[in-house]
């Protein structure tokens, strides 16, 4: 929504990751005057796009194959996907998120609390599943716990071994992880807040990873779908159909530079 600085950090990370996974580049436009240059660059890339294919020499045994395209000319840059999955028929298909989504896991992942065993991954309806940490989490899901999964890339955060999120469709009210990740040397809360939900306070959860900043004690948010007049924390989008009816101070919301740290919202009349 572009509502806060955090939204733009998340969007920037998402665009770069999407571009890398799809084998293309990012053409930023800081303002309207940059659009013409960005569009011209996209058109130029599309005019220099090629499809490359090959037939394996024999039956393919592995479920995933890495393919790298190189050029002998140093002045040229190749942008291409490197990971593909292979179905039993031998046909090639792109891996969603370049293998970032885990549909099934063998064994129980080690949770944020090692003594707590995790339940098997409930997949056929895909309403709940483990995924590797990243900014491409579906925006209509919430992160309810974090863990270490051997099939996911190693965590790039110090003092944090968790590298996977358990996501599911949210109930009307939830306690969700902030999902701290490192991006360009900075720590950010990478877990999404679904559209239509509001943050009513912060919380401390034993199944969510903690911040490396000692000043940030809470690692989770309490979210809900507003019903009528509701006090919500500042810094998050106000759902459609609601307007601000005033400002206040809420004990569970993050402190702000101003005296008030929360809004009172109500349905539009």
C-alpha atoms as an extended CHARMM CRD file, in Angstrom:
* protein
*
       269  EXT
         1         1  UNK       CA              0.0000000000        0.0000000000        0.0000000000  PROA      1               0.0000000000
         2         2  UNK       CA              2.9980000000        2.3230000000        0.3320000000  PROA      2               0.0000000000
         3         3  UNK       CA              1.6860000000        3.4700000000        3.6890000000  PROA      3               0.0000000000
         4         4  UNK       CA              4.9310000000        3.4240000000        5.6510000000  PROA      4               0.0000000000
         5         5  UNK       CA              8.7020000000        3.2040000000        5.1700000000  PROA      5               0.0000000000
         6         6  UNK       CA              8.4790000000       -0.4750000000        6.0950000000  PROA      6               0.0000000000
         7         7  UNK       CA              6.1320000000       -1.0520000000        3.1590000000  PROA      7               0.0000000000
         8         8  UNK       CA              8.6620000000        0.4220000000        0.7390000000  PROA      8               0.0000000000
         9         9  UNK       CA             11.5580000000       -1.6130000000        2.1890000000  PROA      9               0.0000000000
        10        10  UNK       CA              9.4690000000       -4.7760000000        1.8420000000  PROA      10              0.0000000000
        11        11  UNK       CA              8.3520000000       -3.8560000000       -1.6920000000  PROA      11              0.0000000000
        12        12  UNK       CA             11.9400000000       -3.1300000000       -2.7750000000  PROA      12              0.0000000000
        13        13  UNK       CA             13.1250000000       -6.4750000000       -1.4250000000  PROA      13              0.0000000000
        14        14  UNK       CA             10.1960000000       -8.2790000000       -3.0580000000  PROA      14              0.0000000000
        15        15  UNK       CA             10.8440000000       -6.7140000000       -6.4800000000  PROA      15              0.0000000000
        16        16  UNK       CA             14.5350000000       -7.5950000000       -6.4380000000  PROA      16              0.0000000000
        17        17  UNK       CA             13.8520000000      -11.1600000000       -5.3190000000  PROA      17              0.0000000000
        18        18  UNK       CA             11.1010000000      -11.6280000000       -7.9190000000  PROA      18              0.0000000000
        19        19  UNK       CA             13.3920000000      -10.2990000000      -10.6370000000  PROA      19              0.0000000000
        20        20  UNK       CA             16.2090000000      -12.6380000000       -9.5940000000  PROA      20              0.0000000000
        21        21  UNK       CA             13.9190000000      -15.6900000000       -9.5010000000  PROA      21              0.0000000000
        22        22  UNK       CA             12.3790000000      -14.9280000000      -12.9100000000  PROA      22              0.0000000000
        23        23  UNK       CA             15.6980000000      -14.1480000000      -14.5840000000  PROA      23              0.0000000000
        24        24  UNK       CA             15.2120000000      -10.4520000000      -15.2510000000  PROA      24              0.0000000000
        25        25  UNK       CA             16.1870000000       -7.0870000000      -13.7680000000  PROA      25              0.0000000000
        26        26  UNK       CA             14.6250000000       -4.2690000000      -11.7690000000  PROA      26              0.0000000000
        27        27  UNK       CA             14.0460000000       -0.9550000000      -13.5280000000  PROA      27              0.0000000000
        28        28  UNK       CA             13.3180000000        1.5870000000      -10.7800000000  PROA      28              0.0000000000
        29        29  UNK       CA             11.2960000000        4.7420000000      -11.3340000000  PROA      29              0.0000000000
        30        30  UNK       CA             11.6510000000        7.1220000000       -8.3950000000  PROA      30              0.0000000000
        31        31  UNK       CA              9.1280000000        9.5060000000       -9.9580000000  PROA      31              0.0000000000
        32        32  UNK       CA              7.0170000000        9.9590000000      -13.0970000000  PROA      32              0.0000000000
        33        33  UNK       CA              9.9010000000       11.5000000000      -15.0410000000  PROA      33              0.0000000000
        34        34  UNK       CA             11.8100000000        8.1900000000      -14.7210000000  PROA      34              0.0000000000
        35        35  UNK       CA              9.0160000000        6.0910000000      -16.2340000000  PROA      35              0.0000000000
        36        36  UNK       CA             10.0210000000        6.6890000000      -19.8600000000  PROA      36              0.0000000000
        37        37  UNK       CA             13.5840000000        5.4790000000      -19.2370000000  PROA      37              0.0000000000
        38        38  UNK       CA             12.3750000000        2.4410000000      -17.2660000000  PROA      38              0.0000000000
        39        39  UNK       CA              9.8740000000        1.4230000000      -19.9630000000  PROA      39              0.0000000000
        40        40  UNK       CA             12.5080000000        1.8750000000      -22.6850000000  PROA      40              0.0000000000
        41        41  UNK       CA             14.8610000000       -0.4370000000      -20.7780000000  PROA      41              0.0000000000
        42        42  UNK       CA             12.1310000000       -3.0750000000      -20.4190000000  PROA      42              0.0000000000
        43        43  UNK       CA             11.3200000000       -2.8850000000      -24.1390000000  PROA      43              0.0000000000
        44        44  UNK       CA             15.0150000000       -3.2350000000      -24.9710000000  PROA      44              0.0000000000
        45        45  UNK       CA             15.2890000000       -6.3530000000      -22.7930000000  PROA      45              0.0000000000
        46        46  UNK       CA             12.2100000000       -7.9370000000      -24.3590000000  PROA      46              0.0000000000
        47        47  UNK       CA             13.7350000000       -7.4020000000      -27.8120000000  PROA      47              0.0000000000
        48        48  UNK       CA             16.8150000000       -9.3440000000      -26.6980000000  PROA      48              0.0000000000
        49        49  UNK       CA             15.0600000000      -12.3160000000      -25.1390000000  PROA      49              0.0000000000
        50        50  UNK       CA             15.8220000000      -15.8460000000      -26.2850000000  PROA      50              0.0000000000
        51        51  UNK       CA             14.4090000000      -19.2720000000      -25.4560000000  PROA      51              0.0000000000
        52        52  UNK       CA             17.0190000000      -21.9890000000      -24.9080000000  PROA      52              0.0000000000
        53        53  UNK       CA             16.1870000000      -25.6610000000      -24.4800000000  PROA      53              0.0000000000
        54        54  UNK       CA             17.8470000000      -29.0730000000      -24.4920000000  PROA      54              0.0000000000
        55        55  UNK       CA             17.0470000000      -32.7640000000      -24.2100000000  PROA      55              0.0000000000
        56        56  UNK       CA             18.7330000000      -34.7590000000      -21.3990000000  PROA      56              0.0000000000
        57        57  UNK       CA             21.0110000000      -37.5260000000      -22.6600000000  PROA      57              0.0000000000
        58        58  UNK       CA             19.2630000000      -40.1400000000      -20.5530000000  PROA      58              0.0000000000
        59        59  UNK       CA             16.4640000000      -40.5990000000      -17.9980000000  PROA      59              0.0000000000
        60        60  UNK       CA             16.4380000000      -37.8710000000      -15.3710000000  PROA      60              0.0000000000
        61        61  UNK       CA             16.6070000000      -39.2240000000      -11.8190000000  PROA      61              0.0000000000
        62        62  UNK       CA             16.6680000000      -36.0850000000       -9.6890000000  PROA      62              0.0000000000
        63        63  UNK       CA             13.5330000000      -34.0650000000       -8.9100000000  PROA      63              0.0000000000
        64        64  UNK       CA             15.3060000000      -30.7480000000       -9.3790000000  PROA      64              0.0000000000
        65        65  UNK       CA             17.9340000000      -29.7020000000      -11.8760000000  PROA      65              0.0000000000
        66        66  UNK       CA             20.1080000000      -26.6160000000      -11.9960000000  PROA      66              0.0000000000
        67        67  UNK       CA             20.8520000000      -25.0950000000      -15.3940000000  PROA      67              0.0000000000
        68        68  UNK       CA             23.3560000000      -22.3110000000      -15.9640000000  PROA      68              0.0000000000
        69        69  UNK       CA             23.6380000000      -20.2930000000      -19.1810000000  PROA      69              0.0000000000
        70        70  UNK       CA             26.9750000000      -18.5960000000      -19.8590000000  PROA      70              0.0000000000
        71        71  UNK       CA             28.3720000000      -16.3850000000      -22.6160000000  PROA      71              0.0000000000
        72        72  UNK       CA             31.8780000000      -16.1060000000      -24.0290000000  PROA      72              0.0000000000
        73        73  UNK       CA             31.5000000000      -12.3550000000      -24.5180000000  PROA      73              0.0000000000
        74        74  UNK       CA             32.4710000000      -10.4080000000      -21.3720000000  PROA      74              0.0000000000
        75        75  UNK       CA             30.4280000000       -7.3570000000      -22.3620000000  PROA      75              0.0000000000
        76        76  UNK       CA             27.1930000000       -9.3730000000      -22.2570000000  PROA      76              0.0000000000
        77        77  UNK       CA             25.1640000000      -10.2130000000      -19.1600000000  PROA      77              0.0000000000
        78        78  UNK       CA             22.9660000000      -13.3030000000      -18.9970000000  PROA      78              0.0000000000
        79        79  UNK       CA             19.7760000000      -13.1350000000      -16.9670000000  PROA      79              0.0000000000
        80        80  UNK       CA             18.1080000000      -16.5280000000      -16.6960000000  PROA      80              0.0000000000
        81        81  UNK       CA             16.4710000000      -18.8580000000      -14.2210000000  PROA      81              0.0000000000
        82        82  UNK       CA             18.7100000000      -21.5360000000      -12.7710000000  PROA      82              0.0000000000
        83        83  UNK       CA             16.2930000000      -23.9520000000      -11.0460000000  PROA      83              0.0000000000
        84        84  UNK       CA             13.6670000000      -26.2260000000      -12.5640000000  PROA      84              0.0000000000
        85        85  UNK       CA             11.6240000000      -29.1280000000      -11.2090000000  PROA      85              0.0000000000
        86        86  UNK       CA             11.0690000000      -32.3430000000      -13.1310000000  PROA      86              0.0000000000
        87        87  UNK       CA              7.8630000000      -34.3540000000      -13.0160000000  PROA      87              0.0000000000
        88        88  UNK       CA              7.7520000000      -38.1720000000      -13.5690000000  PROA      88              0.0000000000
        89        89  UNK       CA              6.8350000000      -37.7350000000      -17.2440000000  PROA      89              0.0000000000
        90        90  UNK       CA             10.0890000000      -35.9030000000      -17.8800000000  PROA      90              0.0000000000
        91        91  UNK       CA              8.4730000000      -32.5490000000      -18.5750000000  PROA      91              0.0000000000
        92        92  UNK       CA             10.1290000000      -29.4680000000      -17.1140000000  PROA      92              0.0000000000
        93        93  UNK       CA              8.2530000000      -26.9890000000      -14.9490000000  PROA      93              0.0000000000
        94        94  UNK       CA              9.3090000000      -23.8970000000      -13.0760000000  PROA      94              0.0000000000
        95        95  UNK       CA              9.6970000000      -24.2350000000       -9.3430000000  PROA      95              0.0000000000
        96        96  UNK       CA              7.3810000000      -21.7280000000       -7.5870000000  PROA      96              0.0000000000
        97        97  UNK       CA              9.6370000000      -19.2470000000       -5.8460000000  PROA      97              0.0000000000
        98        98  UNK       CA             12.7090000000      -21.1720000000       -7.0640000000  PROA      98              0.0000000000
        99        99  UNK       CA             12.1120000000      -23.8410000000       -4.4480000000  PROA      99              0.0000000000
       100       100  UNK       CA             11.2130000000      -21.3350000000       -1.7470000000  PROA      100             0.0000000000
       101       101  UNK       CA              7.8810000000      -22.9800000000       -0.9710000000  PROA      101             0.0000000000
       102       102  UNK       CA              7.9540000000      -26.2960000000        0.8560000000  PROA      102             0.0000000000
       103       103  UNK       CA              4.8190000000      -28.3150000000        0.1900000000  PROA      103             0.0000000000
       104       104  UNK       CA              5.8540000000      -31.3720000000        2.2340000000  PROA      104             0.0000000000
       105       105  UNK       CA              8.5490000000      -31.9640000000        4.8130000000  PROA      105             0.0000000000
       106       106  UNK       CA             10.0990000000      -35.2130000000        5.8970000000  PROA      106             0.0000000000
       107       107  UNK       CA             10.3100000000      -35.4220000000        9.6670000000  PROA      107             0.0000000000
       108       108  UNK       CA              9.5220000000      -32.7140000000       12.1700000000  PROA      108             0.0000000000
       109       109  UNK       CA             11.3080000000      -29.3590000000       11.8620000000  PROA      109             0.0000000000
       110       110  UNK       CA             13.0460000000      -28.0000000000       14.9370000000  PROA      110             0.0000000000
       111       111  UNK       CA             10.9230000000      -25.1840000000       16.2920000000  PROA      111             0.0000000000
       112       112  UNK       CA             11.9280000000      -21.9350000000       17.9310000000  PROA      112             0.0000000000
       113       113  UNK       CA             11.4610000000      -23.8030000000       21.2150000000  PROA      113             0.0000000000
       114       114  UNK       CA             13.5400000000      -27.0190000000       20.7500000000  PROA      114             0.0000000000
       115       115  UNK       CA             11.5790000000      -29.0140000000       23.3230000000  PROA      115             0.0000000000
       116       116  UNK       CA              8.3480000000      -28.4870000000       21.4170000000  PROA      116             0.0000000000
       117       117  UNK       CA              7.6600000000      -30.9630000000       18.6040000000  PROA      117             0.0000000000
       118       118  UNK       CA              6.0020000000      -29.6670000000       15.4550000000  PROA      118             0.0000000000
       119       119  UNK       CA              2.9080000000      -31.2380000000       13.9340000000  PROA      119             0.0000000000
       120       120  UNK       CA              3.1750000000      -32.7420000000       10.4180000000  PROA      120             0.0000000000
       121       121  UNK       CA              2.6580000000      -30.2470000000        7.6410000000  PROA      121             0.0000000000
       122       122  UNK       CA             -1.0350000000      -30.1360000000        6.6980000000  PROA      122             0.0000000000
       123       123  UNK       CA             -0.8860000000      -29.6720000000        2.9270000000  PROA      123             0.0000000000
       124       124  UNK       CA             -3.5070000000      -30.8860000000        0.5530000000  PROA      124             0.0000000000
       125       125  UNK       CA             -5.6480000000      -27.7450000000        0.7290000000  PROA      125             0.0000000000
       126       126  UNK       CA             -2.6020000000      -25.5050000000        1.0490000000  PROA      126             0.0000000000
       127       127  UNK       CA             -4.2380000000      -23.4600000000        3.8070000000  PROA      127             0.0000000000
       128       128  UNK       CA             -1.2160000000      -24.0690000000        6.0400000000  PROA      128             0.0000000000
       129       129  UNK       CA              2.3620000000      -24.9670000000        5.1740000000  PROA      129             0.0000000000
       130       130  UNK       CA              6.0320000000      -24.3510000000        5.8790000000  PROA      130             0.0000000000
       131       131  UNK       CA              7.9120000000      -21.9810000000        3.5790000000  PROA      131             0.0000000000
       132       132  UNK       CA             11.4740000000      -20.6930000000        3.6040000000  PROA      132             0.0000000000
       133       133  UNK       CA             11.8450000000      -17.2120000000        5.0690000000  PROA      133             0.0000000000
       134       134  UNK       CA             11.5630000000      -14.4520000000        2.4950000000  PROA      134             0.0000000000
       135       135  UNK       CA              9.7080000000      -11.3500000000        1.4570000000  PROA      135             0.0000000000
       136       136  UNK       CA              7.5700000000      -13.2080000000       -1.0880000000  PROA      136             0.0000000000
       137       137  UNK       CA              5.2130000000      -14.6150000000        1.5520000000  PROA      137             0.0000000000
       138       138  UNK       CA              1.5840000000      -14.6570000000        0.2950000000  PROA      138             0.0000000000
       139       139  UNK       CA             -0.0720000000      -11.4630000000        1.5070000000  PROA      139             0.0000000000
       140       140  UNK       CA             -3.2630000000      -13.2730000000        2.5600000000  PROA      140             0.0000000000
       141       141  UNK       CA             -1.3860000000      -15.6070000000        4.9340000000  PROA      141             0.0000000000
       142       142  UNK       CA              0.1200000000      -14.9660000000        8.3700000000  PROA      142             0.0000000000
       143       143  UNK       CA              3.2920000000      -16.2930000000       10.0100000000  PROA      143             0.0000000000
       144       144  UNK       CA              2.3470000000      -18.1130000000       13.2260000000  PROA      144             0.0000000000
       145       145  UNK       CA              5.6880000000      -19.7400000000       14.1380000000  PROA      145             0.0000000000
       146       146  UNK       CA              9.2900000000      -20.0550000000       12.9750000000  PROA      146             0.0000000000
       147       147  UNK       CA             11.6890000000      -22.9940000000       12.8220000000  PROA      147             0.0000000000
       148       148  UNK       CA             14.8150000000      -24.4870000000       11.2640000000  PROA      148             0.0000000000
       149       149  UNK       CA             14.2720000000      -26.6020000000        8.1340000000  PROA      149             0.0000000000
       150       150  UNK       CA             17.2220000000      -28.3040000000        6.4610000000  PROA      150             0.0000000000
       151       151  UNK       CA             15.8350000000      -27.7510000000        2.9610000000  PROA      151             0.0000000000
       152       152  UNK       CA             15.8180000000      -23.9550000000        3.3550000000  PROA      152             0.0000000000
       153       153  UNK       CA             18.8080000000      -21.6160000000        2.9040000000  PROA      153             0.0000000000
       154       154  UNK       CA             20.7620000000      -20.8520000000        6.0510000000  PROA      154             0.0000000000
       155       155  UNK       CA             19.6340000000      -17.8190000000        8.0370000000  PROA      155             0.0000000000
       156       156  UNK       CA             21.6040000000      -14.6330000000        7.3280000000  PROA      156             0.0000000000
       157       157  UNK       CA             20.7900000000      -13.1680000000       10.7370000000  PROA      157             0.0000000000
       158       158  UNK       CA             23.2660000000      -13.4860000000       13.5930000000  PROA      158             0.0000000000
       159       159  UNK       CA             22.0400000000      -15.3110000000       16.7010000000  PROA      159             0.0000000000
       160       160  UNK       CA             19.0880000000      -16.7150000000       14.7330000000  PROA      160             0.0000000000
       161       161  UNK       CA             19.0670000000      -20.2490000000       13.3020000000  PROA      161             0.0000000000
       162       162  UNK       CA             15.4270000000      -20.1970000000       12.1920000000  PROA      162             0.0000000000
       163       163  UNK       CA             15.0770000000      -20.1540000000        8.4200000000  PROA      163             0.0000000000
       164       164  UNK       CA             11.4400000000      -21.1560000000        7.8320000000  PROA      164             0.0000000000
       165       165  UNK       CA              7.9700000000      -19.8370000000        8.5680000000  PROA      165             0.0000000000
       166       166  UNK       CA              4.7680000000      -21.7450000000        9.2060000000  PROA      166             0.0000000000
       167       167  UNK       CA              2.0230000000      -19.8030000000        7.4530000000  PROA      167             0.0000000000
       168       168  UNK       CA             -1.7260000000      -20.2830000000        7.3260000000  PROA      168             0.0000000000
       169       169  UNK       CA             -4.9430000000      -18.4590000000        6.5630000000  PROA      169             0.0000000000
       170       170  UNK       CA             -5.7100000000      -16.1460000000        9.5020000000  PROA      170             0.0000000000
       171       171  UNK       CA             -8.6550000000      -16.3750000000       11.8650000000  PROA      171             0.0000000000
       172       172  UNK       CA            -10.5930000000      -13.2260000000       12.8010000000  PROA      172             0.0000000000
       173       173  UNK       CA             -7.9900000000      -12.5320000000       15.5150000000  PROA      173             0.0000000000
       174       174  UNK       CA             -4.4330000000      -13.8610000000       15.6840000000  PROA      174             0.0000000000
       175       175  UNK       CA             -1.0340000000      -13.5320000000       17.3410000000  PROA      175             0.0000000000
       176       176  UNK       CA              1.4400000000      -13.4650000000       14.4360000000  PROA      176             0.0000000000
       177       177  UNK       CA              5.2300000000      -13.3450000000       14.2310000000  PROA      177             0.0000000000
       178       178  UNK       CA              6.9500000000      -10.1730000000       13.0820000000  PROA      178             0.0000000000
       179       179  UNK       CA              9.3590000000      -12.4200000000       11.1900000000  PROA      179             0.0000000000
       180       180  UNK       CA             12.6440000000      -10.5390000000       11.4580000000  PROA      180             0.0000000000
       181       181  UNK       CA             14.9090000000      -10.9130000000        8.4130000000  PROA      181             0.0000000000
       182       182  UNK       CA             18.1050000000       -9.1970000000        7.2830000000  PROA      182             0.0000000000
       183       183  UNK       CA             17.9270000000       -7.0990000000        4.1450000000  PROA      183             0.0000000000
       184       184  UNK       CA             20.9060000000       -5.0940000000        2.8700000000  PROA      184             0.0000000000
       185       185  UNK       CA             22.5280000000       -5.1020000000        6.2710000000  PROA      185             0.0000000000
       186       186  UNK       CA             19.3960000000       -3.9750000000        8.0870000000  PROA      186             0.0000000000
       187       187  UNK       CA             16.9250000000       -5.8760000000       10.2150000000  PROA      187             0.0000000000
       188       188  UNK       CA             13.2910000000       -5.6110000000        9.1940000000  PROA      188             0.0000000000
       189       189  UNK       CA             10.0010000000       -7.2610000000       10.0850000000  PROA      189             0.0000000000
       190       190  UNK       CA              9.3330000000       -9.3210000000        6.9810000000  PROA      190             0.0000000000
       191       191  UNK       CA              6.0430000000      -11.0470000000        7.8120000000  PROA      191             0.0000000000
       192       192  UNK       CA              2.9550000000       -9.5570000000        6.1440000000  PROA      192             0.0000000000
       193       193  UNK       CA             -0.2160000000       -8.1620000000        7.7080000000  PROA      193             0.0000000000
       194       194  UNK       CA             -3.1760000000       -9.3150000000        5.5460000000  PROA      194             0.0000000000
       195       195  UNK       CA             -5.4280000000       -6.6920000000        4.0180000000  PROA      195             0.0000000000
       196       196  UNK       CA             -8.4560000000       -5.9050000000        6.1720000000  PROA      196             0.0000000000
       197       197  UNK       CA             -6.6470000000       -6.6430000000        9.4440000000  PROA      197             0.0000000000
       198       198  UNK       CA             -5.4210000000       -4.1390000000       12.0350000000  PROA      198             0.0000000000
       199       199  UNK       CA             -2.6360000000       -4.3450000000       14.6120000000  PROA      199             0.0000000000
       200       200  UNK       CA             -4.0120000000       -3.7560000000       18.1030000000  PROA      200             0.0000000000
       201       201  UNK       CA             -0.8550000000       -4.3850000000       20.1740000000  PROA      201             0.0000000000
       202       202  UNK       CA              2.5290000000       -6.0800000000       20.3370000000  PROA      202             0.0000000000
       203       203  UNK       CA              3.1950000000       -9.4170000000       22.0240000000  PROA      203             0.0000000000
       204       204  UNK       CA              6.0220000000      -11.7760000000       23.0270000000  PROA      204             0.0000000000
       205       205  UNK       CA              5.7920000000      -15.2560000000       21.5200000000  PROA      205             0.0000000000
       206       206  UNK       CA              7.9110000000      -18.3130000000       22.3550000000  PROA      206             0.0000000000
       207       207  UNK       CA              7.5650000000      -19.6990000000       18.7980000000  PROA      207             0.0000000000
       208       208  UNK       CA              8.7650000000      -16.5360000000       17.0090000000  PROA      208             0.0000000000
       209       209  UNK       CA             12.3950000000      -15.4710000000       16.5500000000  PROA      209             0.0000000000
       210       210  UNK       CA             13.5890000000      -12.4550000000       18.5240000000  PROA      210             0.0000000000
       211       211  UNK       CA             15.0510000000       -9.1880000000       17.2940000000  PROA      211             0.0000000000
       212       212  UNK       CA             18.7980000000       -8.6160000000       17.4560000000  PROA      212             0.0000000000
       213       213  UNK       CA             18.0380000000       -5.1190000000       18.7450000000  PROA      213             0.0000000000
       214       214  UNK       CA             17.9130000000       -5.3240000000       22.5680000000  PROA      214             0.0000000000
       215       215  UNK       CA             15.4850000000       -2.3970000000       22.5890000000  PROA      215             0.0000000000
       216       216  UNK       CA             12.9090000000       -4.4450000000       20.6830000000  PROA      216             0.0000000000
       217       217  UNK       CA             11.5010000000       -6.8950000000       23.2140000000  PROA      217             0.0000000000
       218       218  UNK       CA              8.2740000000       -7.9890000000       21.5310000000  PROA      218             0.0000000000
       219       219  UNK       CA              8.5000000000      -10.2550000000       18.4910000000  PROA      219             0.0000000000
       220       220  UNK       CA              4.8320000000      -10.6400000000       17.5730000000  PROA      220             0.0000000000
       221       221  UNK       CA              1.7060000000       -8.6170000000       16.7800000000  PROA      221             0.0000000000
       222       222  UNK       CA             -1.8960000000       -9.0770000000       17.8120000000  PROA      222             0.0000000000
       223       223  UNK       CA             -4.0770000000       -8.5770000000       14.7580000000  PROA      223             0.0000000000
       224       224  UNK       CA             -7.8090000000       -8.7110000000       14.1520000000  PROA      224             0.0000000000
       225       225  UNK       CA            -10.5460000000       -7.7490000000       11.7320000000  PROA      225             0.0000000000
       226       226  UNK       CA            -12.0450000000       -4.5590000000       13.1710000000  PROA      226             0.0000000000
       227       227  UNK       CA            -15.6530000000       -4.5680000000       14.2500000000  PROA      227             0.0000000000
       228       228  UNK       CA            -17.0120000000       -1.0840000000       14.7430000000  PROA      228             0.0000000000
       229       229  UNK       CA            -14.9670000000        1.4440000000       16.6980000000  PROA      229             0.0000000000
       230       230  UNK       CA            -11.4550000000        0.0140000000       17.3080000000  PROA      230             0.0000000000
       231       231  UNK       CA             -8.1500000000        1.2670000000       18.7460000000  PROA      231             0.0000000000
       232       232  UNK       CA             -5.2650000000        0.3260000000       16.4450000000  PROA      232             0.0000000000
       233       233  UNK       CA             -1.5010000000        0.9210000000       16.4700000000  PROA      233             0.0000000000
       234       234  UNK       CA             -0.0810000000        3.6630000000       14.2840000000  PROA      234             0.0000000000
       235       235  UNK       CA              2.1700000000        2.7480000000       11.3590000000  PROA      235             0.0000000000
       236       236  UNK       CA             -0.1350000000        0.2320000000        9.6880000000  PROA      236             0.0000000000
       237       237  UNK       CA             -2.7590000000        0.6790000000        6.9510000000  PROA      237             0.0000000000
       238       238  UNK       CA             -6.3390000000        1.4680000000        7.9620000000  PROA      238             0.0000000000
       239       239  UNK       CA             -8.6920000000       -1.0350000000        6.2780000000  PROA      239             0.0000000000
       240       240  UNK       CA            -10.9790000000        0.1190000000        3.5170000000  PROA      240             0.0000000000
       241       241  UNK       CA            -14.3140000000        1.3100000000        4.7760000000  PROA      241             0.0000000000
       242       242  UNK       CA            -12.7780000000        2.7860000000        7.9550000000  PROA      242             0.0000000000
       243       243  UNK       CA            -11.6210000000        6.2900000000        8.8210000000  PROA      243             0.0000000000
       244       244  UNK       CA             -9.6640000000        7.7740000000       11.7120000000  PROA      244             0.0000000000
       245       245  UNK       CA            -11.8460000000        9.1840000000       14.4660000000  PROA      245             0.0000000000
       246       246  UNK       CA             -8.9980000000       10.4720000000       16.6360000000  PROA      246             0.0000000000
       247       247  UNK       CA             -5.6720000000        9.6440000000       18.2450000000  PROA      247             0.0000000000
       248       248  UNK       CA             -4.8610000000        8.1140000000       21.6060000000  PROA      248             0.0000000000
       249       249  UNK       CA             -2.1600000000        6.3370000000       23.5960000000  PROA      249             0.0000000000
       250       250  UNK       CA             -2.3320000000        2.5470000000       23.7570000000  PROA      250             0.0000000000
       251       251  UNK       CA             -0.1290000000        0.6620000000       26.1970000000  PROA      251             0.0000000000
       252       252  UNK       CA              0.5050000000       -2.2930000000       23.8830000000  PROA      252             0.0000000000
       253       253  UNK       CA              1.4220000000       -0.3010000000       20.7620000000  PROA      253             0.0000000000
       254       254  UNK       CA              4.9910000000        0.6900000000       19.7890000000  PROA      254             0.0000000000
       255       255  UNK       CA              6.1380000000        4.0810000000       21.0700000000  PROA      255             0.0000000000
       256       256  UNK       CA              6.2190000000        6.9440000000       18.5620000000  PROA      256             0.0000000000
       257       257  UNK       CA              7.9490000000       10.3080000000       18.4270000000  PROA      257             0.0000000000
       258       258  UNK       CA              4.6020000000       11.9710000000       19.0700000000  PROA      258             0.0000000000
       259       259  UNK       CA              2.7400000000       11.5880000000       22.3490000000  PROA      259             0.0000000000
       260       260  UNK       CA              0.0820000000        9.3660000000       20.7860000000  PROA      260             0.0000000000
       261       261  UNK       CA              0.8530000000        5.9570000000       19.2980000000  PROA      261             0.0000000000
       262       262  UNK       CA             -2.5810000000        4.7240000000       18.2410000000  PROA      262             0.0000000000
       263       263  UNK       CA             -5.5980000000        5.6860000000       16.1680000000  PROA      263             0.0000000000
       264       264  UNK       CA             -9.2590000000        5.2570000000       16.9580000000  PROA      264             0.0000000000
       265       265  UNK       CA            -10.9280000000        4.0940000000       13.7670000000  PROA      265             0.0000000000
       266       266  UNK       CA            -14.6080000000        3.7340000000       12.9190000000  PROA      266             0.0000000000
       267       267  UNK       CA            -16.6310000000        2.6020000000        9.8750000000  PROA      267             0.0000000000
       268       268  UNK       CA            -17.4050000000        5.2820000000        7.3080000000  PROA      268             0.0000000000
       269       269  UNK       CA            -20.8510000000        6.6860000000        7.8080000000  PROA      269             0.0000000000
